[in-house]
XYZ file of C-alpha atoms in Angstrom:
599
model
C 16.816 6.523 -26.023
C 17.205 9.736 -24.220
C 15.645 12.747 -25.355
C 17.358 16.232 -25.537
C 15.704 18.791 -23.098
C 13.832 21.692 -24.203
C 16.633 24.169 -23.238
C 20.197 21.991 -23.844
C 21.406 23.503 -26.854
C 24.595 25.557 -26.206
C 25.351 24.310 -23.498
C 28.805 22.950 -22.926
C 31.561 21.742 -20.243
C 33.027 25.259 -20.197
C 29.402 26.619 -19.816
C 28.379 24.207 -16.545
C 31.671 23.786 -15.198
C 31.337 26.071 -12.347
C 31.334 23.759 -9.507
C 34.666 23.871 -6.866
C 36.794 21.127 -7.423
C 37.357 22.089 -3.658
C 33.610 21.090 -2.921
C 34.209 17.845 -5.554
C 37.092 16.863 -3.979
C 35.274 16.794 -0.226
C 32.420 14.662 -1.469
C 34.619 12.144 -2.664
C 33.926 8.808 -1.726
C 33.418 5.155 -2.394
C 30.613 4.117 -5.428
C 29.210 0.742 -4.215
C 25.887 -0.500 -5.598
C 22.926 -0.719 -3.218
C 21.167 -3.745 -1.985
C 18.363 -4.426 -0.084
C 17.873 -3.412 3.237
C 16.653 -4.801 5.854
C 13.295 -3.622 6.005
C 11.424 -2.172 2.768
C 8.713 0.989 3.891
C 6.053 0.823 1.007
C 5.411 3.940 1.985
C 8.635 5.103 0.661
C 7.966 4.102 -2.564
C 8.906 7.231 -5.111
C 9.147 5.969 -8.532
C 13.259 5.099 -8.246
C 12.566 2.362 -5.992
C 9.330 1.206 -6.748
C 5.641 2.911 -7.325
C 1.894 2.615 -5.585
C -0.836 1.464 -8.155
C -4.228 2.915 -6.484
C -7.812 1.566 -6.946
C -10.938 3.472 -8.440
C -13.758 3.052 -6.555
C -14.647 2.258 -2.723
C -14.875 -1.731 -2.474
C -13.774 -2.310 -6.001
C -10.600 -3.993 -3.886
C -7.785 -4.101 -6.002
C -4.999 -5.851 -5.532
C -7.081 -9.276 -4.496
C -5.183 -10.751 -6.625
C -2.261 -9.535 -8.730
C 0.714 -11.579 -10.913
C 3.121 -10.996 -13.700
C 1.236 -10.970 -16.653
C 4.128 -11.817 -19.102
C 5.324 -9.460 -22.337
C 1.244 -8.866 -23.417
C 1.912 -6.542 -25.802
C 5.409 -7.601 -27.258
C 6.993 -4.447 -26.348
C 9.738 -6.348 -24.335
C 9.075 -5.113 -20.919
C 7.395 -7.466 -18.709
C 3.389 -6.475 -17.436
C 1.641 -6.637 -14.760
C -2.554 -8.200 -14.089
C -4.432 -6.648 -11.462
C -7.785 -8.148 -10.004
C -10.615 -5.704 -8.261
C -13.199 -8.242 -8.033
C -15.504 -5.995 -6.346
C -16.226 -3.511 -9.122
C -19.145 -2.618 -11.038
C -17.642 -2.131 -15.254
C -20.762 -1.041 -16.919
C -23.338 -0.959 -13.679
C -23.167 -4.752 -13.065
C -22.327 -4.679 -9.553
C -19.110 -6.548 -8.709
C -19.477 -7.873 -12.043
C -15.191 -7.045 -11.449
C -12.704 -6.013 -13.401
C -9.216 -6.437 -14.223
C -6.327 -4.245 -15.104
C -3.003 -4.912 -17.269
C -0.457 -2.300 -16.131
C 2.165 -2.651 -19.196
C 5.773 -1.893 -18.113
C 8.148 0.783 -19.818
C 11.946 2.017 -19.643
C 11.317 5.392 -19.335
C 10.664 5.437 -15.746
C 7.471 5.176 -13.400
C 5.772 8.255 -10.685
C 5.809 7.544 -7.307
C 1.827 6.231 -8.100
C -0.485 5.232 -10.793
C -3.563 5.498 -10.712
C -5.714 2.493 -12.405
C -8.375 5.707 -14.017
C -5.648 6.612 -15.719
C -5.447 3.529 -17.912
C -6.061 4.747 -21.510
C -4.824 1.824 -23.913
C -0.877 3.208 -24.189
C -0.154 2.690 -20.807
C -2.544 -0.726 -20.499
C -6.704 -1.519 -20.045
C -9.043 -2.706 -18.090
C -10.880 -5.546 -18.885
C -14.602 -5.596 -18.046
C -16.658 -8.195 -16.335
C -20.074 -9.236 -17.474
C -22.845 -10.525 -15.109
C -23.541 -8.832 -11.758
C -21.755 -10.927 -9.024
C -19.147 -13.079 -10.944
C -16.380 -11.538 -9.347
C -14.253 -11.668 -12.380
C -10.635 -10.569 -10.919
C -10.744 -12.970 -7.937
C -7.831 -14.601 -9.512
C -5.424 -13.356 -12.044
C -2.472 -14.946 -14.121
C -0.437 -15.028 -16.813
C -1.199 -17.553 -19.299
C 2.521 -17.801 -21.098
C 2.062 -17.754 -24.391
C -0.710 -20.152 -25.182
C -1.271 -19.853 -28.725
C 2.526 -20.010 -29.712
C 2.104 -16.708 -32.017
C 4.750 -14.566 -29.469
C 3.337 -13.017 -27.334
C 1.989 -13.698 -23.687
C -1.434 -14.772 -22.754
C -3.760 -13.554 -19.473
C -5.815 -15.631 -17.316
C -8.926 -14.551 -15.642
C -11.566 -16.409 -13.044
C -14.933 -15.678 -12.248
C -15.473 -17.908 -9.622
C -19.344 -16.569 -9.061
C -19.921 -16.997 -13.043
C -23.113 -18.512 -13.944
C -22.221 -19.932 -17.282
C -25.455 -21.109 -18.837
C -27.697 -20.414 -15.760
C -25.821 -22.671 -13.650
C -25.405 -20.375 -10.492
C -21.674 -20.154 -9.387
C -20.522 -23.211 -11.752
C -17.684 -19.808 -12.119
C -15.891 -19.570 -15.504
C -12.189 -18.229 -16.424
C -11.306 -16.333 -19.350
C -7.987 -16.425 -21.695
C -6.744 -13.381 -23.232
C -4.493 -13.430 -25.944
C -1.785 -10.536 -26.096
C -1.064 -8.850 -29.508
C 0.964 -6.167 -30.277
C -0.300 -2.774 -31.882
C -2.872 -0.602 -30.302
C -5.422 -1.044 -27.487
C -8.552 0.506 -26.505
C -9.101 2.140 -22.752
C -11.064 -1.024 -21.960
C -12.153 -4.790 -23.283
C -15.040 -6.571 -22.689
C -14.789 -10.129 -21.560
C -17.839 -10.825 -23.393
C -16.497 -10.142 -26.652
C -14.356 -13.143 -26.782
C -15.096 -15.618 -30.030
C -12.022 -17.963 -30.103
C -9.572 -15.597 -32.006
C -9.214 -13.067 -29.046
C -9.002 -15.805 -26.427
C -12.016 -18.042 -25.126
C -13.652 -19.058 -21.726
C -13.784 -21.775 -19.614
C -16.989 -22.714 -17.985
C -17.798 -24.113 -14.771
C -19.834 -27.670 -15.404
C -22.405 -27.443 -12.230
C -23.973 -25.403 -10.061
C -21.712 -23.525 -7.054
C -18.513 -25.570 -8.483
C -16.647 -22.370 -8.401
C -14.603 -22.882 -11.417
C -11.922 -20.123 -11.434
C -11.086 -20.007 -8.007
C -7.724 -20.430 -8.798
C -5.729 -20.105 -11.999
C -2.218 -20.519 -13.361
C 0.248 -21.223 -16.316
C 1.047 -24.356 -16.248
C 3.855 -24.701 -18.537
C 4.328 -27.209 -21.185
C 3.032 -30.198 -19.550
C 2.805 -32.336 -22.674
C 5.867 -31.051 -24.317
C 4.532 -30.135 -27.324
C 6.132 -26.486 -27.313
C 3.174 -24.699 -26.242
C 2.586 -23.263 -22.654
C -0.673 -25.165 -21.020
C -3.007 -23.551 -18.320
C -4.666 -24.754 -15.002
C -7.675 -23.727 -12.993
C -9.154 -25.113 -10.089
C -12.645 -25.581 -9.005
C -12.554 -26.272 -5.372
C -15.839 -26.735 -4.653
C -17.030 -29.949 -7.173
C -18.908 -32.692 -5.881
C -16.931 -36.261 -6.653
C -19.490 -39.532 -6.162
C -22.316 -39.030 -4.266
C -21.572 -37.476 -0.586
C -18.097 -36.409 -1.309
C -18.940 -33.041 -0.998
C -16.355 -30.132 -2.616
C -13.547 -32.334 -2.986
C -12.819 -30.478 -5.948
C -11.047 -30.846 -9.405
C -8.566 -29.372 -11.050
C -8.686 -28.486 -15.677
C -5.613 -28.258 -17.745
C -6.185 -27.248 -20.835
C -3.633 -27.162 -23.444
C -2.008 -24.760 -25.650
C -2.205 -24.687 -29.484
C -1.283 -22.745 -32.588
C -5.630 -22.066 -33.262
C -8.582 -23.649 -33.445
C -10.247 -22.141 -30.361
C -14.042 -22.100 -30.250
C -15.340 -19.662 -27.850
C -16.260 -21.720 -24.865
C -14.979 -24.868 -23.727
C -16.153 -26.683 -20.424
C -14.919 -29.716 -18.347
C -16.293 -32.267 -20.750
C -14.706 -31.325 -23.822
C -11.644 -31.897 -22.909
C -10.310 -35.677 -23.941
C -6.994 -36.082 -22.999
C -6.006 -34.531 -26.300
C -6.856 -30.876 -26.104
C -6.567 -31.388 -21.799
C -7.488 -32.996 -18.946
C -9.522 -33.303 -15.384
C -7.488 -33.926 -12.125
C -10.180 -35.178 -10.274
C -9.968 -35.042 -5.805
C -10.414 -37.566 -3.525
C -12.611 -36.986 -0.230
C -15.204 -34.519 0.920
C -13.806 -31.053 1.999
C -10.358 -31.785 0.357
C -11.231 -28.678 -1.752
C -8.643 -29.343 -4.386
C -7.819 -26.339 -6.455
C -7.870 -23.776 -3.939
C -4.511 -23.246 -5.664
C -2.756 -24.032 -8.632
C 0.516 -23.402 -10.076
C 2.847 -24.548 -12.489
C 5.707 -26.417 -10.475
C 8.520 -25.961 -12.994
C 10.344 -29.257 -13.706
C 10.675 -31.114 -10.439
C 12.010 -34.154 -11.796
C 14.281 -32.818 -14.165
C 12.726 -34.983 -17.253
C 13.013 -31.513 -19.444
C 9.231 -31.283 -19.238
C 6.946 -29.275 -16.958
C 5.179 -30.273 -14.149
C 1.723 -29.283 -11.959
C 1.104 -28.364 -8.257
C -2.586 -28.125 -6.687
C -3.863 -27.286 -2.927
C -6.294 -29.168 -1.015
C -5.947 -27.584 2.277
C -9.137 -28.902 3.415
C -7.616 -32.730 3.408
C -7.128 -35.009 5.980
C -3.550 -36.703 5.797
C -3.272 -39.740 7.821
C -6.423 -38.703 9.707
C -5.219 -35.643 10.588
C -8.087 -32.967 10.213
C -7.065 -30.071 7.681
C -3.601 -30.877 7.301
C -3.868 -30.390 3.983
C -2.356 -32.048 0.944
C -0.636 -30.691 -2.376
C -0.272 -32.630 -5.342
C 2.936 -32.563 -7.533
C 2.007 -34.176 -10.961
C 4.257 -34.901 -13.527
C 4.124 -34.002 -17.452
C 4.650 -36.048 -20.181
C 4.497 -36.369 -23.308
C 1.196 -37.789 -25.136
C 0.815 -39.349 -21.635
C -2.639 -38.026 -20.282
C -5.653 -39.321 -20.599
C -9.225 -37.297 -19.857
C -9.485 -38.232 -16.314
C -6.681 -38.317 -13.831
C -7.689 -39.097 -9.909
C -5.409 -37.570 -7.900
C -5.410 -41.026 -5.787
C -3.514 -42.987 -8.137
C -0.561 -40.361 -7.951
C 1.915 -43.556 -7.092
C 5.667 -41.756 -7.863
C 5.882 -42.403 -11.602
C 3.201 -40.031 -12.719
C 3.295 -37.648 -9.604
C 3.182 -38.091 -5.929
C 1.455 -36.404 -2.793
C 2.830 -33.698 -0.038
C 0.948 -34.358 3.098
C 0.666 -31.833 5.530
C 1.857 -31.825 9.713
C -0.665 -30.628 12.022
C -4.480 -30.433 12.726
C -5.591 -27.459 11.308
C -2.189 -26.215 9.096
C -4.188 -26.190 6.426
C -1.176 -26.917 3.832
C -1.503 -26.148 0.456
C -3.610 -23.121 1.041
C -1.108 -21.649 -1.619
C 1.219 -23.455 -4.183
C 3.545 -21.936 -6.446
C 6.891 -22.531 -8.616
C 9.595 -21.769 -6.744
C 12.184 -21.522 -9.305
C 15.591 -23.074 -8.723
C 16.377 -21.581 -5.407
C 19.025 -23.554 -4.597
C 21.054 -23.303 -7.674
C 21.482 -27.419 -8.485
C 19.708 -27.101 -11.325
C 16.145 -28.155 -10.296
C 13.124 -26.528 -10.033
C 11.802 -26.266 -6.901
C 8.283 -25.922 -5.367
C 6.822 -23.728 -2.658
C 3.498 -24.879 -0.683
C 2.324 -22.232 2.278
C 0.144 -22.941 5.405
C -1.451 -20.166 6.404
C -3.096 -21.530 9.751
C 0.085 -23.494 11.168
C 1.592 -22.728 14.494
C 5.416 -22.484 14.097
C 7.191 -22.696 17.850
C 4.235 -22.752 19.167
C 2.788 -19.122 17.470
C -1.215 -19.741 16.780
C -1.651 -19.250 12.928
C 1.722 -17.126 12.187
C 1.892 -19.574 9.279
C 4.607 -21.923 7.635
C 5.650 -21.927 3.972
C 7.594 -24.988 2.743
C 10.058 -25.287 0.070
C 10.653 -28.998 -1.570
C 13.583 -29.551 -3.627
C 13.512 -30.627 -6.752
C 15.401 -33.694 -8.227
C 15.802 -36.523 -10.310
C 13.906 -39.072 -7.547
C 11.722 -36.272 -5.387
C 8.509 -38.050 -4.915
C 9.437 -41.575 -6.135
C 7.902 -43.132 -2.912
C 4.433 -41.790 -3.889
C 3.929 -39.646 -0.942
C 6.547 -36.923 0.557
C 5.376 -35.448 4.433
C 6.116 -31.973 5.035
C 7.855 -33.020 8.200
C 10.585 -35.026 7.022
C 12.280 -31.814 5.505
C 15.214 -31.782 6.901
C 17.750 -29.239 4.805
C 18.766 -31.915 1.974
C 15.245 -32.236 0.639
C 13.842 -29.038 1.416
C 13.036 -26.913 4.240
C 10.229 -24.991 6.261
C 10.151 -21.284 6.249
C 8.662 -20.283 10.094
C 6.323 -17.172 10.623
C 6.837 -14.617 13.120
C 3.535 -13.462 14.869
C 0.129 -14.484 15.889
C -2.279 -14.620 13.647
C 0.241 -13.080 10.881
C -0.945 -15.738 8.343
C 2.471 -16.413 6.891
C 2.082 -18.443 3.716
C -1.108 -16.982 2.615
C 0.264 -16.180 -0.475
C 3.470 -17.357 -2.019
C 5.280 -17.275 -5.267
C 8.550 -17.499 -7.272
C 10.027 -13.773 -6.926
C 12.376 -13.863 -9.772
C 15.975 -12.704 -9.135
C 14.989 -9.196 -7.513
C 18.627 -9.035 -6.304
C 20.601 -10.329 -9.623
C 22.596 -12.627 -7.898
C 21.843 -15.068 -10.767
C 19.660 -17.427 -8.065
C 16.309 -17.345 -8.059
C 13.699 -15.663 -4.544
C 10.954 -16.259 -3.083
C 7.776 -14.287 -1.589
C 5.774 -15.160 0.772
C 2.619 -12.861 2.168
C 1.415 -12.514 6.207
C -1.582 -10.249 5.405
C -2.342 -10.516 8.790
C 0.920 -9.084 10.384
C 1.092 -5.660 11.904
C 4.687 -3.866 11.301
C 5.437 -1.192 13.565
C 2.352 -1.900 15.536
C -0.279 -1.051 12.713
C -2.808 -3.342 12.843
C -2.984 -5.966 9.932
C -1.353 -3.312 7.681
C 0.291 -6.298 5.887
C 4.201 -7.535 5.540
C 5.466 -9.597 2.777
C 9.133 -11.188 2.740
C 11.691 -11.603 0.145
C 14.203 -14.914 0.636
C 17.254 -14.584 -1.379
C 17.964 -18.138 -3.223
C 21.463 -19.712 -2.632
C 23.426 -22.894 -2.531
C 22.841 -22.916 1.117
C 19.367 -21.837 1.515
C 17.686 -24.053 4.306
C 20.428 -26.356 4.658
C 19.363 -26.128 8.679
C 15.941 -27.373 7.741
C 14.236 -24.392 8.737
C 14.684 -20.591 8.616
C 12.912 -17.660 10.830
C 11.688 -14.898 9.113
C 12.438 -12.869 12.365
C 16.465 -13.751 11.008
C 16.042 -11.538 7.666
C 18.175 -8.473 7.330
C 19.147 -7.539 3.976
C 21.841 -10.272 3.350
C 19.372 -13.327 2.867
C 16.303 -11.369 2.097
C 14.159 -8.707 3.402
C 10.423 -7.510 4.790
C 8.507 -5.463 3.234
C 6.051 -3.412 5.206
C 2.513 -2.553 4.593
C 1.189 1.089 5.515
C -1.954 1.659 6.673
C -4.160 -0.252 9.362
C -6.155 -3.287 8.080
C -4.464 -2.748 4.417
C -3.830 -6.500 4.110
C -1.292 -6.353 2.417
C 0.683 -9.432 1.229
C -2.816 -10.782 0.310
C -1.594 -11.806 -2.828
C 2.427 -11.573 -3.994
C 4.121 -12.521 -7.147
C 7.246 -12.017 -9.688
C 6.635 -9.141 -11.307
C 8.965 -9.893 -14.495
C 10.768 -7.079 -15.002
C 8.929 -3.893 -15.619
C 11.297 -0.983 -15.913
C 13.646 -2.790 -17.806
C 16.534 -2.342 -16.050
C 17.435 -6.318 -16.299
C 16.319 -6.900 -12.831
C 13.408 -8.787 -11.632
C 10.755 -6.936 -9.610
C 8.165 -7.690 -7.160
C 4.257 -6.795 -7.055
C 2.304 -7.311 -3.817
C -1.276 -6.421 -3.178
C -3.664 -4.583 -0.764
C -7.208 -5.523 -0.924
C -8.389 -3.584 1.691
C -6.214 -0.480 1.408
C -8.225 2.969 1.057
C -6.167 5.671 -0.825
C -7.584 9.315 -0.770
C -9.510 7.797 2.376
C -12.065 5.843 0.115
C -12.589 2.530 1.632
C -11.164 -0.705 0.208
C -10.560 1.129 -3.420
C -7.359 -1.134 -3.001
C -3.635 -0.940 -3.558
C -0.713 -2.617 -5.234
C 2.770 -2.036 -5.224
C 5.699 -2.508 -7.064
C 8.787 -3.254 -5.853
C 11.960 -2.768 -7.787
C 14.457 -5.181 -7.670
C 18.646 -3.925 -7.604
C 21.504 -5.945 -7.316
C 24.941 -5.313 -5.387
C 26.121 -4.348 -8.604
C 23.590 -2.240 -9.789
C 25.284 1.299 -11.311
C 25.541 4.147 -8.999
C 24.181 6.604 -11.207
C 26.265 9.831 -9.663
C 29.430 7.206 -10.626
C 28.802 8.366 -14.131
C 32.405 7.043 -15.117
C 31.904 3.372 -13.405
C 34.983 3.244 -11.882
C 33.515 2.522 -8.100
C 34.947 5.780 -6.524
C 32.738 9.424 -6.586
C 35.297 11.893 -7.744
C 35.575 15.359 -9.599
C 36.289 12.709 -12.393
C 32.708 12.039 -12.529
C 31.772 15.557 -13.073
C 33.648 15.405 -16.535
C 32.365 12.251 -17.371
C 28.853 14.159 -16.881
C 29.401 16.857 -19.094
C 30.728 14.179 -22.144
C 27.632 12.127 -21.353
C 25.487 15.420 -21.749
C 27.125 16.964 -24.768
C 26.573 13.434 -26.442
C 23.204 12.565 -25.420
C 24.956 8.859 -23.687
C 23.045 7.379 -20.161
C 25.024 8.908 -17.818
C 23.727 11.984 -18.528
C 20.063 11.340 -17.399
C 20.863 11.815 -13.421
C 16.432 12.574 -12.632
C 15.318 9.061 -14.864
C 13.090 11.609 -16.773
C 14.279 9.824 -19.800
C 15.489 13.406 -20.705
C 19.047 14.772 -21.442
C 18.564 18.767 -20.247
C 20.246 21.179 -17.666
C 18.085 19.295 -14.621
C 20.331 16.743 -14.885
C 22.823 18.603 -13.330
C 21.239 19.341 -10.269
C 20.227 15.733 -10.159
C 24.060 14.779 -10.590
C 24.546 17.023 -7.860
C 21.803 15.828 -5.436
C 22.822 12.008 -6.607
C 26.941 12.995 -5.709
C 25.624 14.120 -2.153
C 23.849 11.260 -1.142
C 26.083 8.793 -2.621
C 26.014 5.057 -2.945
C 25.613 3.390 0.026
């Protein structure tokens, strides 16, 4: 609702009518929306196109990890979850912390700072024990308890549940609506607020890696995953890792759970293979590939061995079903009814380093995955990285086994970094539809890459879904430039950013998806690795232009009148600054909007 400025009343048409229809009539032009360019500056970020969240304290590095974190509070905006797993909440050094950043209508600064969190505007959520690194990995939950609103996940890979050193531990949050304090403790959760999940044995670094996983048993509730990479399977297969789902219910939580309670009923174990497969480095919810109407799972190994070829890496896609799991689920017996393998290409690719939903980016109705390889060497480039994207369908995976280099444009397609030692594919994720074209995008992080010659300040890339995407079998993310997607550029040297990407949901509730990227390393007001993240707004080619207060696509004097209606009734088009105000301002702003224009 917009809000009638301090000094409006009395004012009128006749009264602020006093611009030359002369100097109207010259400005007069065409009203087009504006998409993306190009190339996205984060340092142009001002609060209309996006805004810069900044860190606390030096090394608390924010922005490890960040991801949508749903609707927590129920306000119908779409938050954001922040990791800084270096900080030090209450003295516990890099016990870590985490910050929920809720999203609002009435417009965002240029930058936020996370200090200036005070339970309106979101919290930060304390970690307990010196070194558990709680923030290392961040994700929304969905709404796990079915009462409404959206759930947070949180790992502590460096836990030590029960004096078991590093076993790591993850917490669920439960959102609520109503008010919040400046900050919650992680150690105050009893089952009603949310619970934890605790690593079984020492260094198994539970909560490495967290996700929503969707409704994998179709009961109506949204289920969770974590990886612990690092679990011993038989004796001498060293970290080949496991992965816990753990599913969502209406109550009944106690306030810990660990790996053996769950029974098939409440969850389950996906259980790796081979030494140094390190399954769970990532998780993900993979949407439904198969197009049964129920979700379905993706993990990383990217320590695995395909074929004998050293560090591949392997992802696993495995189905959901109803009432169909039982406690223990080896990820060998993944035959093409329950779930199949993606093996990786080279020696060293290291595939599967990140998973993620991809949405339906091709628009056939089919979720699709994403799986990025940080370390591969596309066209000959040491470690600029690949990112692949598998189609989904009715008989994807039936075989058992699907390898990465068989894409070929039908079934999927590789995305090809640009540099060396970018690390393309470090991070990946679903990106919403940032440019409302109804199709859902993708981001992908190179925290590695160094636009404009600034060493590993970071670049991140947006690819716009379609009915075409990939139907070549590959694409260069040299080729984007504003009409299949974009790059966006990190700032400062040795930022990093891209080190983790996501969907933002949409947090300024203008209908439009937007993007939030983060910088781990970044050092805002020159203290060192305090950490950034950014939001990106997303726009669409048919986003308003705001100066075309009339919406009839053409900036004429017209527009002036439609301003002063909008202003004398208090309707949007009046609010030319996004102050969420309706005063005198405005008209300058119309001004200043009806000389730049609409590109």
């Amino acid at each position: 609702m917009l809000v009638p400025g301090p000094v409006m009343e009395g004012l009128t048409m006749r009264s602020m009518s006093t611009l030359s229809p002369v100097f109207l009539l010259a400005l007069a032009g065409s009203a087009s929306g504006q998409a993306f360019p190009a190339v996205v500056e984060l340092s142009s970020l001002d609060g209309t196109t996006g805004f810069v969240i900044n860190g606390i304290d030096r090394y608390d590095y924010s922005g490890f990890a960040v991801s949508s974190a749903g609707d927590f509070n129920g306000d119908g905006l779409g938050d954001l979850i922040i990791g800084a797993y270096g900080a030090d909440p209450n003295g516990n050094a890099v016990a870590g912390e985490t910050y929920i950043v809720f999203g609002r209508s009435t417009g965002f600064g240029a930058s936020l700072d996370l200090s200036s969190l005070d339970g309106t505007n979101g919290f930060v959520l304390n970690g307990i024990d010196p070194v558990d690194v709680s923030g290392f990995a961040v994700s929304s939950a969905g709404d796990f308890n079915g009462d409404g609103f959206d759930d947070i996940m949180i790992g502590a890979k460096r836990a030590d549940p029960n004096g078991i050193t590093d076993a790591g531990e993850c917490s669920v949050v439960f959102g609520h609506a109503g008010s919040f304090a400046s900050s919650f403790e992680l150690s105050s959760l009893d089952g009603a607020n949310g619970f934890v999940f605790q690593g079984a044995d020492m260094a198994d670094n539970s909560g490495y890696s967290v996700s929503c996983a969707g409704d994998v048993n179709g009961d109506g509730f949204d289920d969770v995953i974590l990886g612990a990479p690092e679990v011993d399977q038989y004796p001498g297969q060293l970290s080949a890792g496991e992965c816990y789902v753990i599913f969502g219910a209406a109550g009944g939580f106690a306030a810990s759970m660990n790996p053996s309670s769950l029974n098939g009923a409440n969850g389950f174990v996906l259980q790796g293979t081979f030494a140094g497969d390190v399954v769970g480095r990532s998780v993900s919810a993979a949407g439904d590939v198969n197009g049964d109407g129920i979700g379905d799972l993706i993990m990383g190994a990217p320590g695995a061995d395909p074929g004998g070829v050293l560090a591949a890496g392997q992802s696993f896609v495995v189905f959901g079903g109803a009432n169909n799991f039982s406690a223990l689920l080896p990820l060998m017996s993944l035959d093409g009814s329950n779930g199949f393998v993606v093996n990786g290409i080279d020696a060293g690719d290291s595939s599967g380093r990140s998973v993620a939903d991809a949405g339906d980016v091709n628009g056939d109705g089919f979720d699709d995955f994403i799986i990025g390889a940080d370390f591969a060497a596309p066209n000959g480039v040491a470690r600029a990285g690949e990112s692949s994207v598998l189609f989904g369908g009715p008989n994807v995976g039936a075989i058992g086994s699907i390898g990465l280099a068989s894409l070929n444009g039908t079934n999927g397609f590789v995305i090809n970094g640009i540099g060396l030692h970018d690390y393309s594919g470090k991070s990946v994720s679903a990106a919403g539809d940032v440019n409302g074209d109804g199709i859902g995008d993708l981001i992908i992080g190179a925290h590695q890459a160094s636009p404009n010659g600034i060493n590993r300040a970071g670049e991140s890339y947006v690819v716009f879904g379609g009915s075409g995407l990939g139907a070549s079998g590959s694409l260069e993310l040299s080729s984007l430039d504003g009409t299949n997607g974009f790059v966006i550029h990190g700032i400062d040297a040795f930022d990093y950013s891209g080190i983790s990407v996501s969907s933002a949901g949409d947090v300024n509730g203008d209908g439009i998806d937007d993007l939030v990227i983060g910088a781990w390393n970044a050092t805002p007001n020159f203290v060192n690795g305090r950490g950034q993240s950014y939001v990106v707004f997303g726009r669409s080619d048919t986003t308003p232009c705001v100066p075309d207060v009339n919406g009839d696509g053409m900036l004429t004097p017209a527009d002036f009148t439609a301003w002063i209606a909008a202003f004398n009734a208090m309707a949007p088009g009046c609010d030319q600054n996004g102050d969420g105000n309706c005063d005198p301002t405005d008209f300058t702003a119309w001004i200043a909007n009806f000389n730049t224009g609409c590109p």
